[in-house]
Coordinates of C-alpha atoms in Angstrom, one line a residue:
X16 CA 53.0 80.3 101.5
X17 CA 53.9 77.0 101.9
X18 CA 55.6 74.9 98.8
X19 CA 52.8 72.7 98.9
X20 CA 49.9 75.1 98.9
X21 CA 52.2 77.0 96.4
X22 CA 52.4 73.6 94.0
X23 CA 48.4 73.5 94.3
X24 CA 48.2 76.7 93.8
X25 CA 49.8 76.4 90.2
X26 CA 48.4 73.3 88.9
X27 CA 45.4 75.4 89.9
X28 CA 45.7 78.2 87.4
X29 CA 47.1 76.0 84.5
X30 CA 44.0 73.9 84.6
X31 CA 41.8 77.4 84.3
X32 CA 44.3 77.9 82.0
X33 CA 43.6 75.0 79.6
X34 CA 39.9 74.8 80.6
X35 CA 40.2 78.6 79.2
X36 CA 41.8 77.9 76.1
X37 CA 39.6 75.4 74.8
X38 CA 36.9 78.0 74.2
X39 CA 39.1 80.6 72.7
X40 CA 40.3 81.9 69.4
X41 CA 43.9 81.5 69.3
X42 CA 45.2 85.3 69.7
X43 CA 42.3 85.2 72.6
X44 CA 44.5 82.4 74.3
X45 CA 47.9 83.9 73.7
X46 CA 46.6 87.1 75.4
X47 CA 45.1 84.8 78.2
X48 CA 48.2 83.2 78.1
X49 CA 50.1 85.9 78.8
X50 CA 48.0 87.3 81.1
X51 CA 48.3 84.0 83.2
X52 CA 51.7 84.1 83.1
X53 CA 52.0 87.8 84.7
X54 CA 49.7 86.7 87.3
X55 CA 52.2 83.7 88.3
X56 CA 54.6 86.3 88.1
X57 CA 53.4 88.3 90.5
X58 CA 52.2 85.7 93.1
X59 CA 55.9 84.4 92.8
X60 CA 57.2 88.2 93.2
X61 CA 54.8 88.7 96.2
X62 CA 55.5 84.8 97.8
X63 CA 59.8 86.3 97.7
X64 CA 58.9 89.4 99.2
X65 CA 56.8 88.0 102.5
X66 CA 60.0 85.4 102.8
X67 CA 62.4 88.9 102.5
X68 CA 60.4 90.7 104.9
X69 CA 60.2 87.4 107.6
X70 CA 64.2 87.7 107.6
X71 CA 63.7 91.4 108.1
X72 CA 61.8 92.4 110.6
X73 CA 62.4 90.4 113.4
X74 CA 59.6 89.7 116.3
X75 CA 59.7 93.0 117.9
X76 CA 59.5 93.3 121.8
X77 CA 57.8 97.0 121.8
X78 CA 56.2 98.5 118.9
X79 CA 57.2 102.5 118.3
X80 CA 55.0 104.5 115.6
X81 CA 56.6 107.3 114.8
X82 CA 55.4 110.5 114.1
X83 CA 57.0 110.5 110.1
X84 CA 55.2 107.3 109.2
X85 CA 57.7 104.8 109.6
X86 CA 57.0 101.9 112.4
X87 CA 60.4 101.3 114.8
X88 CA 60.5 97.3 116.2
X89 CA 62.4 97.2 119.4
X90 CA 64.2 94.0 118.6
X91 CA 66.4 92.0 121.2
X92 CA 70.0 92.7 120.7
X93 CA 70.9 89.2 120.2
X94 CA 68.1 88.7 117.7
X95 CA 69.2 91.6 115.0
X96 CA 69.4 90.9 111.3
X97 CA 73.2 90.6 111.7
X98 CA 73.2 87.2 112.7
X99 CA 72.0 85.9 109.8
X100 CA 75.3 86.3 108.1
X101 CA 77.0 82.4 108.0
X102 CA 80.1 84.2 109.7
X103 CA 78.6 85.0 112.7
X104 CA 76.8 82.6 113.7
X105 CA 78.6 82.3 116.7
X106 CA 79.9 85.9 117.4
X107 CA 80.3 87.3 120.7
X108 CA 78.8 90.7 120.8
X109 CA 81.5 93.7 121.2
X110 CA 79.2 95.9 123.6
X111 CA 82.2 99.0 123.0
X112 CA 85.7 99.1 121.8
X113 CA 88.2 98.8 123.2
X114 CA 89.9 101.8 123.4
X115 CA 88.9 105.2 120.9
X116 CA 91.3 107.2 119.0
X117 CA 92.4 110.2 120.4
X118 CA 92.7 114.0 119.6
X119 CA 89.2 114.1 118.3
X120 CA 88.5 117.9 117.5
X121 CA 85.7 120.1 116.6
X122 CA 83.1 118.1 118.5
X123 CA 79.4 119.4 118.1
X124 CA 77.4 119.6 121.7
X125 CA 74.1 119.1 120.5
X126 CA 72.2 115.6 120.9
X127 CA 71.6 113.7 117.6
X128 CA 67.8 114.0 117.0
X129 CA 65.7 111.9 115.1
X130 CA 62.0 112.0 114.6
X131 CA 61.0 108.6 115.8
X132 CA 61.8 109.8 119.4
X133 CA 61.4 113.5 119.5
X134 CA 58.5 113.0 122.4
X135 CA 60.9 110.8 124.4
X136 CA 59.9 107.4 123.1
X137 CA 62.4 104.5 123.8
X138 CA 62.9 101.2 123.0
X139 CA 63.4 98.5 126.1
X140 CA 66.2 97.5 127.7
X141 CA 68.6 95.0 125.8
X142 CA 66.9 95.8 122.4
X143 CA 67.4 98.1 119.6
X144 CA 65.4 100.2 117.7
X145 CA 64.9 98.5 113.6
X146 CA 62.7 100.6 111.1
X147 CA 60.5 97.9 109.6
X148 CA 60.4 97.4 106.0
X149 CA 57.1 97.2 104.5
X150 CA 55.4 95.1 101.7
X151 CA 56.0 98.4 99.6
X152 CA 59.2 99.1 100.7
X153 CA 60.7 95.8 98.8
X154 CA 57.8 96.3 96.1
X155 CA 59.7 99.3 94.8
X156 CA 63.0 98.1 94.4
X157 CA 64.0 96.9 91.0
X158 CA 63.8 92.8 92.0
X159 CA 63.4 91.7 95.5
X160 CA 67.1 90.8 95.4
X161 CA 68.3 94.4 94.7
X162 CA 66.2 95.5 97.5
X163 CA 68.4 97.7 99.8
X164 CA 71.7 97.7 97.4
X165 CA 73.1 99.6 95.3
X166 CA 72.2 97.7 92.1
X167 CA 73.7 99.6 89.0
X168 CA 76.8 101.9 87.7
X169 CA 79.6 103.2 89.5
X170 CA 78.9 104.0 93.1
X171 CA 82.5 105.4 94.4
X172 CA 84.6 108.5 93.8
X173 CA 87.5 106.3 92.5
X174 CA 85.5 106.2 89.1
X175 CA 84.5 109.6 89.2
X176 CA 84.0 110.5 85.4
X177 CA 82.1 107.6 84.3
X178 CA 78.6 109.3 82.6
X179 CA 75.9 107.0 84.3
X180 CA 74.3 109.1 86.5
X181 CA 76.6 109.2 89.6
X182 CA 78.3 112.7 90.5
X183 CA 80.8 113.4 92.9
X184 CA 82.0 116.8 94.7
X185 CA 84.4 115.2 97.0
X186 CA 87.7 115.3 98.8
X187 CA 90.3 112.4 99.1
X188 CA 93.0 112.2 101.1
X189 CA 96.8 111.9 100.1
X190 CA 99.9 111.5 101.9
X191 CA 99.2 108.4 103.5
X192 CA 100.0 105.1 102.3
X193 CA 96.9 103.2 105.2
X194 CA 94.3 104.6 107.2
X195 CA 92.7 103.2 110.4
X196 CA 89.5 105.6 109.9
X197 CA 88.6 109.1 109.6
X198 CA 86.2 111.7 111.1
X199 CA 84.2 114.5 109.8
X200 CA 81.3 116.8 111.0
X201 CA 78.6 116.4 107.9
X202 CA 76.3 119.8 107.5
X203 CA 72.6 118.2 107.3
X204 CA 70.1 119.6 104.7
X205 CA 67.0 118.0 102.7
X206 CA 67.6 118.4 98.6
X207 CA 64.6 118.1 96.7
X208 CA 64.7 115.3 94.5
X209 CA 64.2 115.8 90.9
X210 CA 62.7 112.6 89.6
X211 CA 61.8 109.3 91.0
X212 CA 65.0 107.0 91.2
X213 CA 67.6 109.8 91.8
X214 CA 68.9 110.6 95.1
X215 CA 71.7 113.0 97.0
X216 CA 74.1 112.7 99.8
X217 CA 76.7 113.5 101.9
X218 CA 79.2 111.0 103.8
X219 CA 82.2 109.9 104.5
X220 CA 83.7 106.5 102.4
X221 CA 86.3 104.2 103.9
X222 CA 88.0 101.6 101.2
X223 CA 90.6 99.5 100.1
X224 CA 90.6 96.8 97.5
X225 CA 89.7 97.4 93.4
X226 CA 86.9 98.0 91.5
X227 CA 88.1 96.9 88.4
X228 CA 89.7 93.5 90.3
X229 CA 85.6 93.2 91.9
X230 CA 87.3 93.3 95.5
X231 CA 86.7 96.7 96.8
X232 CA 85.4 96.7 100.5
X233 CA 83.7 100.3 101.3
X234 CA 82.4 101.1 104.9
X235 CA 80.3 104.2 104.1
X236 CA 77.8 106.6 106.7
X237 CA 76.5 109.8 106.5
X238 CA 72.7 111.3 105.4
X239 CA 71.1 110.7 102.3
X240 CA 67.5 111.5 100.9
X241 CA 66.5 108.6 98.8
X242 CA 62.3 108.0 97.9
X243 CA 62.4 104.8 95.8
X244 CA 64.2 103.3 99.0
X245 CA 62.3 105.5 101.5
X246 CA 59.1 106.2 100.2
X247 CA 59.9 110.1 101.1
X248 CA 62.3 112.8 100.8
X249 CA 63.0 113.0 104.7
X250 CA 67.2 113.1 105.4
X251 CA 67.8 110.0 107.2
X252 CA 70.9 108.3 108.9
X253 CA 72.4 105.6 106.5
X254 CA 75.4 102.9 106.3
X255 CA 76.5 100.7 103.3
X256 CA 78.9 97.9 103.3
X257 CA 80.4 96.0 100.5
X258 CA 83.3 93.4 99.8
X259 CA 83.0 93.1 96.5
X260 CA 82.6 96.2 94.7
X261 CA 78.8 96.4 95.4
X262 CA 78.4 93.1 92.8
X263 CA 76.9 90.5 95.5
X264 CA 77.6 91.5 98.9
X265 CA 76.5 94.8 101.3
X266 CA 73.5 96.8 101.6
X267 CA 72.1 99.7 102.6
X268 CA 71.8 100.0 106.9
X269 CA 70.1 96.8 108.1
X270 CA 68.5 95.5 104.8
X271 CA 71.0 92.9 105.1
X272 CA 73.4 90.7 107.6
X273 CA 76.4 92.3 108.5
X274 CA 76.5 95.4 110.6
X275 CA 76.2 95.0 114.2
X276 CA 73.9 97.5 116.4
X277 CA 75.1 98.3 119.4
X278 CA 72.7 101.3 120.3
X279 CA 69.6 101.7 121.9
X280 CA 68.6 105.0 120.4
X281 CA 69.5 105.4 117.2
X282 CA 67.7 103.9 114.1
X283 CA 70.0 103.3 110.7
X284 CA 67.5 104.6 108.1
X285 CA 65.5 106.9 110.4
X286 CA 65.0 110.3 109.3
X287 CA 67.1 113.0 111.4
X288 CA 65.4 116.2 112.1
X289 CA 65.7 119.7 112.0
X290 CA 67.8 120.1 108.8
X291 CA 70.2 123.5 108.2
X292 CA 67.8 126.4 106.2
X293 CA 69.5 128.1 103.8
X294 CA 70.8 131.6 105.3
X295 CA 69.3 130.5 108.6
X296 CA 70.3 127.9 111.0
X297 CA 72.9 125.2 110.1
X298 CA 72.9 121.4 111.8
X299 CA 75.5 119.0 111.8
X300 CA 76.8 115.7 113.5
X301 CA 79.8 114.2 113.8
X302 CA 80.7 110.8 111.5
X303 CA 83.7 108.4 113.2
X304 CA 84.2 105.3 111.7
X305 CA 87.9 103.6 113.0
X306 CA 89.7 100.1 113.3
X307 CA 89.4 98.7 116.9
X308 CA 92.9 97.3 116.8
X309 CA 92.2 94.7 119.9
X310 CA 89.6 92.6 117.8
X311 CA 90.0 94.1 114.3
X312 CA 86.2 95.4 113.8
X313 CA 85.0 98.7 112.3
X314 CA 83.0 101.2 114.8
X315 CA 80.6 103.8 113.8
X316 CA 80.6 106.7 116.1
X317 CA 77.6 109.3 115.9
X318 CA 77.9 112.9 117.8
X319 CA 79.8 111.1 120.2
X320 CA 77.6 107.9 121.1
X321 CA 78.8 104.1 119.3
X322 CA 76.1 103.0 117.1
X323 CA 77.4 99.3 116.4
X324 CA 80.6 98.4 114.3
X325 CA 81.2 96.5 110.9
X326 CA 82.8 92.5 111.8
X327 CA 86.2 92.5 110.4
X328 CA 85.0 89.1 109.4
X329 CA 82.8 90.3 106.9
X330 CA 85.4 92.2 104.7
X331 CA 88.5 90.5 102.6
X332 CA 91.0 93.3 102.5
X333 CA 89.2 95.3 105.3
X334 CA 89.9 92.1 108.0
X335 CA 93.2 92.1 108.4
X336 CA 94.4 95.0 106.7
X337 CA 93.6 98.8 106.7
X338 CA 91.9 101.2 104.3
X339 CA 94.2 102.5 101.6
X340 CA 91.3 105.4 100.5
X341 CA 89.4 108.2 102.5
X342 CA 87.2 110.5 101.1
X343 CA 84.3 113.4 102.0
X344 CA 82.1 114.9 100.3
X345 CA 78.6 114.8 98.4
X346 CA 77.0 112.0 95.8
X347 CA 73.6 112.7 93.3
X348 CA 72.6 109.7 91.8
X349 CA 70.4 111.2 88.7
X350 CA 71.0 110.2 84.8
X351 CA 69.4 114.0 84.2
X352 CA 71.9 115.6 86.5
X353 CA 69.0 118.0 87.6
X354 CA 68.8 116.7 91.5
X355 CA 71.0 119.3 93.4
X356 CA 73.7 118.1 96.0
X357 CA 73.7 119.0 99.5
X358 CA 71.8 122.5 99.5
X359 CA 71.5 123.0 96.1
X360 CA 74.2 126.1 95.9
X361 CA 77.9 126.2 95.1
X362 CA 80.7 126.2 97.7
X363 CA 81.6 129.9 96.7
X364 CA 78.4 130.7 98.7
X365 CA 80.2 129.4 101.5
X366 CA 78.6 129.1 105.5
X367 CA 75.0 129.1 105.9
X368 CA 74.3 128.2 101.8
X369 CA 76.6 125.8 100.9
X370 CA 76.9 122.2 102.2
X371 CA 80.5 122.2 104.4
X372 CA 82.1 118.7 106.1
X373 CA 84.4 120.3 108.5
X374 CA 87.0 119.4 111.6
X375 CA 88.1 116.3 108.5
X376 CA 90.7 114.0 110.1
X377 CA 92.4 110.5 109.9
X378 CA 93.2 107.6 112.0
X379 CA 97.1 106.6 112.0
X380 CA 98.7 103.2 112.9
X381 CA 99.2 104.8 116.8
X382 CA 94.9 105.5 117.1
X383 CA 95.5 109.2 117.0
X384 CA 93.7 111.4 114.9
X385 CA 95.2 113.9 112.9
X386 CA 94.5 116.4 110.0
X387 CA 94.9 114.7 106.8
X388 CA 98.5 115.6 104.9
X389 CA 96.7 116.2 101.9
X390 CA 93.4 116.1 99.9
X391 CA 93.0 115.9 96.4
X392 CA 89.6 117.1 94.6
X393 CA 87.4 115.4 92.4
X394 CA 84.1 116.9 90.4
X395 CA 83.8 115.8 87.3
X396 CA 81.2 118.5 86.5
X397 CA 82.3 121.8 88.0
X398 CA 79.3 123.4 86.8
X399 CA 77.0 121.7 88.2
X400 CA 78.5 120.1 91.1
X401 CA 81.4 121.3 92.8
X402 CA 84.0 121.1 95.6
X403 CA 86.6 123.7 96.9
X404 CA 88.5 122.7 100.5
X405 CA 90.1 125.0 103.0
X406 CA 92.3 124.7 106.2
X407 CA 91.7 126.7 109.7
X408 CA 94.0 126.5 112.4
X409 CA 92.3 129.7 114.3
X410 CA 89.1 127.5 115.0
X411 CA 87.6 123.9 115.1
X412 CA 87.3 123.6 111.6
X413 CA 90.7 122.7 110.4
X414 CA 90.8 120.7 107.5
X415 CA 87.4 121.3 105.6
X416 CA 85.9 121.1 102.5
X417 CA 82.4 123.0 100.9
X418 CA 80.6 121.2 98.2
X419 CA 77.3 121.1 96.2
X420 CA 75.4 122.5 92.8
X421 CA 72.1 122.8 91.7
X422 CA 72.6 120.5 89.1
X423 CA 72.9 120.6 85.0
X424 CA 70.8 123.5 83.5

């Protein structure tokens, strides 16, 4: 809506307003009043959301419905959300980097499969695939700027402990003064979600900075299933960025400017499909995020294809320095601690029950990749969500770690 037809618009309703009020008793025109004021609330709420959702969802070049409901725009490369962000107005796209780090192990074979192209749909040359967010999408979210970040609490192992809802079973690694990146094979499974709000995960968090100094830069990815961001319980792909301890900057996959797309087949946010059955058969994919030491930007590497990468230029202590944290492992958002982690059962259960991150290395200062010296564990609430970690030198699994609970009873 345009300012002007918006300005009519509300000299509009205070006149009905007024011609209302001279007729009424006066705790029939407060309520009026009030009721007045909602309704200019809301036509202001929806007139922010339709200016969100124009930044958003750029003009598509092909249209892709897919089968779980969501709608994928095939948006020209150029034309992404990324280039919204004030620092890259004029950035040069990094097609690949550079050079990867070596001595990757554990590598799964199987393709990554989402739904949104499970019949062989794919998006045109030169464009990438961009789930659209929907009037309802943004309607959902606590204020239309909180849509797509992580708006309350703490939202990082490092404060681990603090009762607001977030729990941890996760693995950090030690040893190491800097890290370049790390790489993990995440087990994929669909927890129920317990009540409206809560959510679970499993990924891998790259960070440096302070939380208590507001400067903490995270590069996170891994699966998550989140409905008051989703609108389902389907495990989907996800990313997060932030530079300043989640306060102002970062957002979930593409909900913002900031991570660059590279791929033509992969959609950040769509929903990955089949998921490990408990007992029965177990999926997993392969999470590499690393420093690209010739131009200093972050890549995101998924079962073995680049997704896009994180401009150093978007990060303070991530630009021209290195990540002094790494860690693995699972995250439940729910005040109630009744949402399980991962599959719901405690690592003791082991393969095929319990959720597992496996084949766990680091990035060093030469781009090799290595077993991490050390890991430390941290689960606040052992009985209901727990981690236990384990080395193999017989098989791809090397470093690893289990993780998961069903929750508080």
């Amino acid at each position: 809506m345009a300012g002007g037809a918006w300005l009519q618009l509300q000299v509009a309703l205070l006149l009905l307003v007024a011609l209302i009020f001279s007729t009424l008793s006066p705790s029939e025109a407060e309520a009026e009043a009030e009721a007045a004021a909602a309704t200019s609330t809301n036509l202001r709420r929806r007139q922010e959301v339709q200016s969100l959702l124009k930044r958003l969802n750029k003009p598509p070049l092909a249209t892709i419905q897919s089968p779980d409901g969501d709608i994928i725009d095939c948006v020209h490369i150029s034309k992404q959300p990324a280039f919204d962000h004030p620092l890259l107005k004029n950035h040069t796209i990094q097609m690949r980097p550079s050079i990867q780090p070596s001595g990757m192990y554990g590598e799964a074979a199987r393709p990554f499969t989402q739904t949104w192209n499970q019949n062989g749909e794919k998006c045109p040359d030169n464009t990438i695939p961009i789930r659209r967010t929907k009037e309802e999408d943004v309607m959902r979210a606590t204020s239309v700027a909180t849509f797509g970040k992580k708006t309350h609490g703490s939202h990082h192992p490092r404060l681990a402990g603090v009762t607001d809802g977030h729990h941890y079973g996760v693995a950090s690694a030690t040893g190491d003064a800097n890290y370049y990146g790390t790489k993990a094979t995440i087990n994929l499974w669909q927890p129920t979600i317990a009540t409206s709000g809560d959510f679970s995960l499993a990924q891998l968090w790259i960070s440096a900075g302070s939380y208590q100094n507001k400067d903490l830069n995270t590069i996170e990815a891994g699966w998550q299933v989140y409905p008051a961001l989703y609108r389902d319980e389907k495990t989907r792909l996800f990313i997060y960025w932030t530079r300043d301890a989640y306060d102002q900057t970062g957002c979930y996959n593409l909900a913002c400017s900031g991570f660059i797309q590279t791929n033509t087949q992969v959609v950040i946010g769509g929903s990955i499909s089949p998921v490990s059955i408990y007992g029965g058969p177990q999926y997993e994919y392969d999470y590499l995020v690393w420093k690209d030491l010739a131009g200093g930007n972050w890549w995101l590497q998924v079962q073995g294809k680049y997704v896009g990468y994180w401009p150093s230029s978007i990060f303070t202590h991530l630009q021209t320095g290195v990540a002094d944290t790494v860690e693995w492992g699972g995250e439940v958002n729910s005040p109630r601690s009744t949402t399980p982690m991962g599959s719901g059962h405690f690592p003791k259960e082991g393969f095929g029950k319990a959720t597992y991150s496996k084949a766990i290395q680091v990035v060093d200062s030469s781009n090799n990749l290595k077993s991490p010296n050390g890991v430390s564990l941290i689960a606040p609430l052992p009985n209901c969500y727990s981690v236990m970690t384990g080395f193999s030198s017989t098989t791809s699994w090397g470093t690893y770690i289990y993780y998961g609970g069903s929750g508080c009873p």
